[in-house]
CSV table of C-alpha atoms in Angstrom, one decimal:
chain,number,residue,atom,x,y,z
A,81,UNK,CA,125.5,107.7,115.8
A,82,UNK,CA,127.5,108.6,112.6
A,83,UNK,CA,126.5,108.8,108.9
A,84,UNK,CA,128.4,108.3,106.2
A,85,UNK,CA,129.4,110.9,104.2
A,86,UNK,CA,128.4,110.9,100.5
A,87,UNK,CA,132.1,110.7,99.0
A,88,UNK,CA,132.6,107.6,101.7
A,89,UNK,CA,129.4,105.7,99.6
A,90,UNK,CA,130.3,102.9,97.4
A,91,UNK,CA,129.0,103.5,93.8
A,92,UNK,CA,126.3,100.8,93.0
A,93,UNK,CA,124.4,100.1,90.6
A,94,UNK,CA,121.0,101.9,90.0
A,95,UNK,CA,117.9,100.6,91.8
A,96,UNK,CA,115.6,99.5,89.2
A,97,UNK,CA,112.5,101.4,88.9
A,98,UNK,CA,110.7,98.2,88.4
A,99,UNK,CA,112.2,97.4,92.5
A,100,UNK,CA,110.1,100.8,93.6
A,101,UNK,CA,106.9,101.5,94.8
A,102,UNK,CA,104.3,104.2,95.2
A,103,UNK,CA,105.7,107.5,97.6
A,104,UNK,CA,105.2,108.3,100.7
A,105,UNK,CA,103.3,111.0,102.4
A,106,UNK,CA,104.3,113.0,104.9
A,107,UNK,CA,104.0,111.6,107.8
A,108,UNK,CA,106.4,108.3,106.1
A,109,UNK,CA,103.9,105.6,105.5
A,110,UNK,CA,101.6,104.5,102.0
A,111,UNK,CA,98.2,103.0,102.5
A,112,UNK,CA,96.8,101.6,99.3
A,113,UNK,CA,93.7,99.0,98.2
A,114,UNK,CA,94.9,95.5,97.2
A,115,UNK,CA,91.5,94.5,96.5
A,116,UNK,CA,88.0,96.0,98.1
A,117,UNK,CA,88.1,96.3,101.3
A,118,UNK,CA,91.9,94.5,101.7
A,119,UNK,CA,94.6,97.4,102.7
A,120,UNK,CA,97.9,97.4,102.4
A,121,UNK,CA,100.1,99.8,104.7
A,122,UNK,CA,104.4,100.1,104.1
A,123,UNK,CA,107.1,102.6,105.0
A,124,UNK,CA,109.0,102.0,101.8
A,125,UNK,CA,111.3,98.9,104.5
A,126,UNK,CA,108.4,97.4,105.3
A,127,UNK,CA,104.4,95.9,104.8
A,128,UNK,CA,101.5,95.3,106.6
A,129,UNK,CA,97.7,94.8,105.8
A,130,UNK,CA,94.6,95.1,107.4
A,131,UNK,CA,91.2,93.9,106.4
A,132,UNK,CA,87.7,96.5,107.1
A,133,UNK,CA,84.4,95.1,108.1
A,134,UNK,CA,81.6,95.6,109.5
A,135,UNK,CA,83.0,94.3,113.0
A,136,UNK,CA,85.5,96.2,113.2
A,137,UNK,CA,89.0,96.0,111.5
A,138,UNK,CA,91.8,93.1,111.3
A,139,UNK,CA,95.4,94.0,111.1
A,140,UNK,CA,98.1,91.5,109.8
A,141,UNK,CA,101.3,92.4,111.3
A,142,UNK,CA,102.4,95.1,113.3
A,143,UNK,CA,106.1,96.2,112.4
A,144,UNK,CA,107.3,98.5,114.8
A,145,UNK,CA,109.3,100.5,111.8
A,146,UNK,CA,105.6,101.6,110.7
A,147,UNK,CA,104.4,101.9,114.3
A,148,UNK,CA,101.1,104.2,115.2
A,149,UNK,CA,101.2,104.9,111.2
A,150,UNK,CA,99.1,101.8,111.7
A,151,UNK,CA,96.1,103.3,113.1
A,152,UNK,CA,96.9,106.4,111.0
A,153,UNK,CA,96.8,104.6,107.7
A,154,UNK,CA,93.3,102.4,109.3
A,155,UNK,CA,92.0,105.9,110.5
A,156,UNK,CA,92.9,107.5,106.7
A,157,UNK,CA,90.8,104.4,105.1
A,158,UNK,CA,88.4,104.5,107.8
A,159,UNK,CA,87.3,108.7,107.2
A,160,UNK,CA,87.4,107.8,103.1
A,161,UNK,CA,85.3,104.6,103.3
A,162,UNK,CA,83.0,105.4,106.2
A,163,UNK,CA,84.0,102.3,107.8
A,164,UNK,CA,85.2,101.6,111.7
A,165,UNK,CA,88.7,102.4,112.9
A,166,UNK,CA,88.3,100.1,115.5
A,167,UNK,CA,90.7,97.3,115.3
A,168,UNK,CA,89.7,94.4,117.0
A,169,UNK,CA,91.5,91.5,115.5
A,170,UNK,CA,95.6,90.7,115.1
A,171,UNK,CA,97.2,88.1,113.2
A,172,UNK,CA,100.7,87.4,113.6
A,173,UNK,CA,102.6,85.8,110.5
A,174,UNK,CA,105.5,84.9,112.5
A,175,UNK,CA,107.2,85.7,115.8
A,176,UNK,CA,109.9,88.0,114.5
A,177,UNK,CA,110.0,91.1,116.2
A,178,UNK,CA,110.4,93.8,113.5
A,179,UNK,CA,107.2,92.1,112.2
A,180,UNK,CA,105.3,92.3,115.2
A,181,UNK,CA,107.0,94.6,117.9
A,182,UNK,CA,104.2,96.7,117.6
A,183,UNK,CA,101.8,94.5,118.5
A,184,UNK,CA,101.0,96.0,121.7
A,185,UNK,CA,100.0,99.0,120.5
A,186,UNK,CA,96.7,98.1,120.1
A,187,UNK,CA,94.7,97.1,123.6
A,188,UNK,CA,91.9,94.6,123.6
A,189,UNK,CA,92.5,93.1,120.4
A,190,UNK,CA,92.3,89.6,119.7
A,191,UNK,CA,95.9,88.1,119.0
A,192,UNK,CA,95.9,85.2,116.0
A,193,UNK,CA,99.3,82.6,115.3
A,194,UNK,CA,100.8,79.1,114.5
A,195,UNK,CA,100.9,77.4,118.0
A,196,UNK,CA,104.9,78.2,117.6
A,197,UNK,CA,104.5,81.5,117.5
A,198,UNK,CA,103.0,81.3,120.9
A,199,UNK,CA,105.3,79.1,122.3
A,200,UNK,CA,108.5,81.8,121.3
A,201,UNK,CA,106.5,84.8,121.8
A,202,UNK,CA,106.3,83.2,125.7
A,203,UNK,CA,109.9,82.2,125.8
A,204,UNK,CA,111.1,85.6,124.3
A,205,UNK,CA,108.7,87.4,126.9
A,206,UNK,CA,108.9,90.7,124.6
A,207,UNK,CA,105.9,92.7,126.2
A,208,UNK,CA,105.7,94.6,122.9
A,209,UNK,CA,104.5,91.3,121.3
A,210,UNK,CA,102.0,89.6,123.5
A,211,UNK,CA,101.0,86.1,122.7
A,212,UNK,CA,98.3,85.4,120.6
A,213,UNK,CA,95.4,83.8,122.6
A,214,UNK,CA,93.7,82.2,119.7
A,215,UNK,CA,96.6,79.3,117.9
A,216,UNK,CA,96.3,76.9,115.4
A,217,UNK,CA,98.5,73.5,114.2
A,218,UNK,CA,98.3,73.2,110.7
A,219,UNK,CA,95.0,75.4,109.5
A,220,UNK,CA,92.6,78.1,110.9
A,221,UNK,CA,89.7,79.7,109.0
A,222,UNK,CA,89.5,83.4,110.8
A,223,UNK,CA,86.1,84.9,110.1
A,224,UNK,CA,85.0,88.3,111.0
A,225,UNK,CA,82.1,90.0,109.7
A,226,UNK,CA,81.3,88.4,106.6
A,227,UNK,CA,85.0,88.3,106.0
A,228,UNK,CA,87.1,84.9,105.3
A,229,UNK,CA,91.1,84.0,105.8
A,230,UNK,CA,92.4,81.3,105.4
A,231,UNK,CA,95.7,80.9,107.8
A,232,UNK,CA,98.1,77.7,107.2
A,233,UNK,CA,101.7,76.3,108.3
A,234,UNK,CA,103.4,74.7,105.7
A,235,UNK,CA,106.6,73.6,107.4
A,236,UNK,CA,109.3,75.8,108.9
A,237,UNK,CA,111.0,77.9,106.8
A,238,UNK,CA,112.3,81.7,107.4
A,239,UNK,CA,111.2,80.2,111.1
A,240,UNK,CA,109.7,77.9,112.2
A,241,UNK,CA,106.2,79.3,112.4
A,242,UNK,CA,105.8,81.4,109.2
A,243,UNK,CA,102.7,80.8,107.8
A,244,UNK,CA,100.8,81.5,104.6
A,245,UNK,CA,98.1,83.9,105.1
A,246,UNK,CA,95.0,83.7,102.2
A,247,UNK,CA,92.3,86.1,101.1
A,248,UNK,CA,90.3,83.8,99.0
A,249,UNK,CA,88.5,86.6,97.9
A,250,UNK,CA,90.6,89.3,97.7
A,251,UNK,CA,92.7,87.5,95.5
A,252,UNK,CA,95.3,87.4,98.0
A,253,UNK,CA,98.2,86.0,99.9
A,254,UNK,CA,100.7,87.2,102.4
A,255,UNK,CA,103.3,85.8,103.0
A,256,UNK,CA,106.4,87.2,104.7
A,257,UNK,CA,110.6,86.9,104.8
A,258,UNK,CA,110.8,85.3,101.8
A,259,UNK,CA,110.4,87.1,98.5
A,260,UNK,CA,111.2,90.9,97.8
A,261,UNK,CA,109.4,92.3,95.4
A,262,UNK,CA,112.1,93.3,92.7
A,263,UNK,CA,114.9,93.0,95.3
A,264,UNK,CA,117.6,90.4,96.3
A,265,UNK,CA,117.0,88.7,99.9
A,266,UNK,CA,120.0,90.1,102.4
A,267,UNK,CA,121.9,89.0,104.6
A,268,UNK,CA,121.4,84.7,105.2
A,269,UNK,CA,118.5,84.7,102.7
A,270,UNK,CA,116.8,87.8,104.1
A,271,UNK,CA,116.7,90.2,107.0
A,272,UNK,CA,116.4,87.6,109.8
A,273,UNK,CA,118.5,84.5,109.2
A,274,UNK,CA,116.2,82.3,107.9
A,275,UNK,CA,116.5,79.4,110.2
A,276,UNK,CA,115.4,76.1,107.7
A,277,UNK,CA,117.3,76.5,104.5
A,278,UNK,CA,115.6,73.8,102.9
A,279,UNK,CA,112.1,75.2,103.8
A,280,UNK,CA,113.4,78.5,102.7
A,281,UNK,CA,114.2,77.2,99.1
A,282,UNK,CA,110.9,75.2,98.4
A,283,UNK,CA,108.7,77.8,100.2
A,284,UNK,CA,107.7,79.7,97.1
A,285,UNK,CA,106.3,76.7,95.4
A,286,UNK,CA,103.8,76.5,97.9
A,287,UNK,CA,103.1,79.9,97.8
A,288,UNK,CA,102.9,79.7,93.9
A,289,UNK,CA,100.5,76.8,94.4
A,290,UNK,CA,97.4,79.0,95.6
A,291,UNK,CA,95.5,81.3,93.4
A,292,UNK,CA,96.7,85.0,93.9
A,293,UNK,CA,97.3,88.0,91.6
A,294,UNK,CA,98.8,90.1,94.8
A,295,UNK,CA,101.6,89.0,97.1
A,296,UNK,CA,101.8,90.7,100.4
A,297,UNK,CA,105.5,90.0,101.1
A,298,UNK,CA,106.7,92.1,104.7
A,299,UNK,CA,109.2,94.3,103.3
A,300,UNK,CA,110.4,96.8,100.7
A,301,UNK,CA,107.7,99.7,99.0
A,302,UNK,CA,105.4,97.7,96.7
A,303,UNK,CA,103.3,94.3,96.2
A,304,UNK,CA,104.6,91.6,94.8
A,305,UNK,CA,103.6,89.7,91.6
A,306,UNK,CA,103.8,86.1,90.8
A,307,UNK,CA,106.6,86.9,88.2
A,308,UNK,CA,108.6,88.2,90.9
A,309,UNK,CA,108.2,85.3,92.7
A,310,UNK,CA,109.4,83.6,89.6
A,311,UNK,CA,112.2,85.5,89.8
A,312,UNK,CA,113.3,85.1,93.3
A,313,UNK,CA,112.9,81.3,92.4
A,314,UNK,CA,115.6,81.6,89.6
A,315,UNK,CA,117.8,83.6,91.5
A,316,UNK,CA,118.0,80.9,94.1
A,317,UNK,CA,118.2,78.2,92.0
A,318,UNK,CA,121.3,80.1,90.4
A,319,UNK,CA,122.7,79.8,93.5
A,320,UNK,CA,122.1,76.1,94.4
A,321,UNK,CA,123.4,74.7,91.2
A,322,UNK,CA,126.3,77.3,91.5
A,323,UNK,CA,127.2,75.9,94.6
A,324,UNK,CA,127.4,72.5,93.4
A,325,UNK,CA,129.8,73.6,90.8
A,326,UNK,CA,131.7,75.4,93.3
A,327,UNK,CA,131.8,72.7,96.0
A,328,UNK,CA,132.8,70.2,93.1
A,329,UNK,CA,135.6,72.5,91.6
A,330,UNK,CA,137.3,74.0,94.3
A,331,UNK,CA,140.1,71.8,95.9
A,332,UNK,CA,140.1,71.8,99.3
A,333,UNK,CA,143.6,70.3,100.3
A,334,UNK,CA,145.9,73.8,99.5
A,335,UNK,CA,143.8,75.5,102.2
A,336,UNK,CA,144.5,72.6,104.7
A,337,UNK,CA,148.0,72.1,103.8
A,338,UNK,CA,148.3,75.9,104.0
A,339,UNK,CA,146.7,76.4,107.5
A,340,UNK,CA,149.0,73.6,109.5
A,341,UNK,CA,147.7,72.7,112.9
A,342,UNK,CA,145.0,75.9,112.4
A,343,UNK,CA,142.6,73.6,111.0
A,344,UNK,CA,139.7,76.5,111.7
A,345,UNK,CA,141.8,78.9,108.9
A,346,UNK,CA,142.3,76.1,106.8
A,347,UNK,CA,138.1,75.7,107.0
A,348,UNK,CA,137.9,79.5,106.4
A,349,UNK,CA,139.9,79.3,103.3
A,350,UNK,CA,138.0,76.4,101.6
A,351,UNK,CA,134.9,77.5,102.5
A,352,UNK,CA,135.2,81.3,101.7
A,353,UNK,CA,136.4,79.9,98.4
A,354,UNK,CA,133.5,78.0,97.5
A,355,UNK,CA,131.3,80.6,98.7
A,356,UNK,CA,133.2,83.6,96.1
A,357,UNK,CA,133.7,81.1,93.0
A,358,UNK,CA,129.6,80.2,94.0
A,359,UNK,CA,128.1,83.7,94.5
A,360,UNK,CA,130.3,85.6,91.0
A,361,UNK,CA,128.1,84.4,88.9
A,362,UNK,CA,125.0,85.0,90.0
A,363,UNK,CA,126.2,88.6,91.2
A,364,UNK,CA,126.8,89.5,87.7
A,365,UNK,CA,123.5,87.7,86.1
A,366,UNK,CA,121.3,89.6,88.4
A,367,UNK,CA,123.0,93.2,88.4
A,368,UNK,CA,120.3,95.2,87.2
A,369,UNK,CA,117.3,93.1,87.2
A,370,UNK,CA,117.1,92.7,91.2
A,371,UNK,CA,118.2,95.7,93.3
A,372,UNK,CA,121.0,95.4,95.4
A,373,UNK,CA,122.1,92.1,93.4
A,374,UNK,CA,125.5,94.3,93.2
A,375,UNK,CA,126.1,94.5,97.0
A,376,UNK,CA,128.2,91.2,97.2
A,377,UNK,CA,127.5,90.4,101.0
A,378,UNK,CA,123.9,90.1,100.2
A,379,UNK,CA,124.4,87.0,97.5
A,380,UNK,CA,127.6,85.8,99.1
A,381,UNK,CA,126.0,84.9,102.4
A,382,UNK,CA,122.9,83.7,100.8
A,383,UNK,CA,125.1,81.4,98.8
A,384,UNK,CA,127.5,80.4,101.9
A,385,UNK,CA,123.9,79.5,103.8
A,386,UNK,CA,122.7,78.0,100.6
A,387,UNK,CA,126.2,76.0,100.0
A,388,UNK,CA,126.4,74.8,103.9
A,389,UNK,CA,122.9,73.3,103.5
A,390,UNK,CA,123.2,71.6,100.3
A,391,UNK,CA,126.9,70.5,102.4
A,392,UNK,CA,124.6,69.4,105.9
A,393,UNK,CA,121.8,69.0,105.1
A,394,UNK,CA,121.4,67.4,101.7
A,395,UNK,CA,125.2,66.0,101.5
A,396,UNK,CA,127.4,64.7,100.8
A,397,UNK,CA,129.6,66.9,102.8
A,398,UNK,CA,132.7,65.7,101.0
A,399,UNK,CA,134.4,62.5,100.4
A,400,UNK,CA,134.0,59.4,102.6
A,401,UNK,CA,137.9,58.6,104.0
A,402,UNK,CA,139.0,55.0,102.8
């Protein structure tokens, strides 16, 4: 594997401090308190939690990228607070595997998910991610010594077993794929495709509508705060009424005409068009207040998903022939 050279990097814009969190130590991961005895466990790329109690320890996701720093970070908290290292309860937030792909690293744990996340987890047969035992439909109250969370499916959205994951008393929610923390989502509205656009965009209302101060969001180096939710909710609404301009604006018949019988280039054309005149905009009103808003790819194909579903899903597609 080659790396780029320095002089071969394109100059971007600064990250924000505002988009960074705390350092790491030298082993590559940061455990910190969210709130008592609620953890919080990244690699700068990407979050877990874990919850101490008197039974032993719950861990929420198990990204491979963070790997036995898991038990490191639980074993660091564990020493400090004269609690047990022993973790004895998994909850899965969604099937993905760079959430979960180390999931198998810890034996004789009980393994928590949505019903789907079962049901891929089996057709995927990934044996770094075994299937949770334990599943729930719509809402599951996990309680381990003395300790409440509330799990709950809200519809699909990144897939389509996300679900919203609630520390009542912790003042608490995790909730993963959707919002990063000072950061613009990547490629197809964030790392993994998100597979129900329409889900996708109304997700973080639901997640606004319970009471939280900290947001547990699966990637980049810090929490996230209601405000940045706010902002991540701005930014795609940029987008969708962006793409309704662009889809109104741009004329499609030059790009047909152009293409001939290669009615495929002809598609290309329009679309790519839409997709550039959409995604300007919002590239240059969010340069500097998200990081990465400057990368184009990252806001183009969020807005070509964005512009396809508001196209497919919510129509019309385009004019109805006479």
């Amino acid at each position: 594997m080659t790396s780029p050279a320095s002089d071969d990097v394109p100059d971007y814009a600064p990250v924000p401090p505002s988009a960074l969190g705390p350092a790491l130590n030298d082993q590559g991961y940061y455990v910190g308190r969210v709130e008592r005895n609620l953890y919080w466990v990244t690699d700068g790329v990407y979050n877990s939690a874990f919850l101490t109690t008197p039974d032993g320890v719950v861990l929420f996701d198990a990204p491979p990228s963070i790997g036995h720093n898991l038990q490191r970070a639980v074993d660091e908290i564990a020493a400090a607070e004269g609690v047990s290292n022993r973790v004895t309860h998994l909850v899965y937030s969604h099937h993905h595997a760079d959430h979960g792909a180390a999931s198998s690293l810890f034996a004789d744990v009980v393994r928590i998910g949505h019903e789907d996340t079962r049901r891929l987890l089996l057709r995927d047969d990934d044996p770094s991610r075994p299937a949770p035992e334990v599943t729930f439909a719509d809402r599951y109250t996990l309680e381990v010594g003395g300790e409440r969370v509330e799990l709950a499916w809200h519809g699909p959205n990144h897939t389509p077993d996300n679900i919203y994951i609630h520390f009542p008393d912790h003042d608490t929610l995790m909730f993963i794929d959707v919002v990063n923390a000072g950061w613009v989502p990547i490629y197809n509205l964030n790392l993994n495709l998100s597979e129900d656009v329409i889900g996708y965009m109304g997700a973080p209302a639901t997640a606004l509508s319970y009471p939280w101060t900290h947001l547990i969001s699966g990637h980049v180096g810090r929490l996230a705060t209601r405000d940045d939710v706010a902002v991540h909710q701005q930014y795609i609404a940029d987008i969708e009424a962006s793409s309704r301009e662009a889809l109104a604006s741009v004329n499609p018949v030059p790009f047909y005409v152009n293409a001939g019988a290669n009615v495929w280039l002809g598609i290309k054309g329009h679309l790519n068009a839409v997709t550039e005149a959409a995604a300007a905009p919002v590239i240059a009103k969010y340069t500097g207040v998200l990081a990465a808003a400057d990368i184009e790819e990252f806001t183009t194909t969020t807005t070509f998903a964005i512009m396809q579903s508001l196209r497919l899903d919510k129509g019309p597609s385009g004019p109805v022939h006479p």
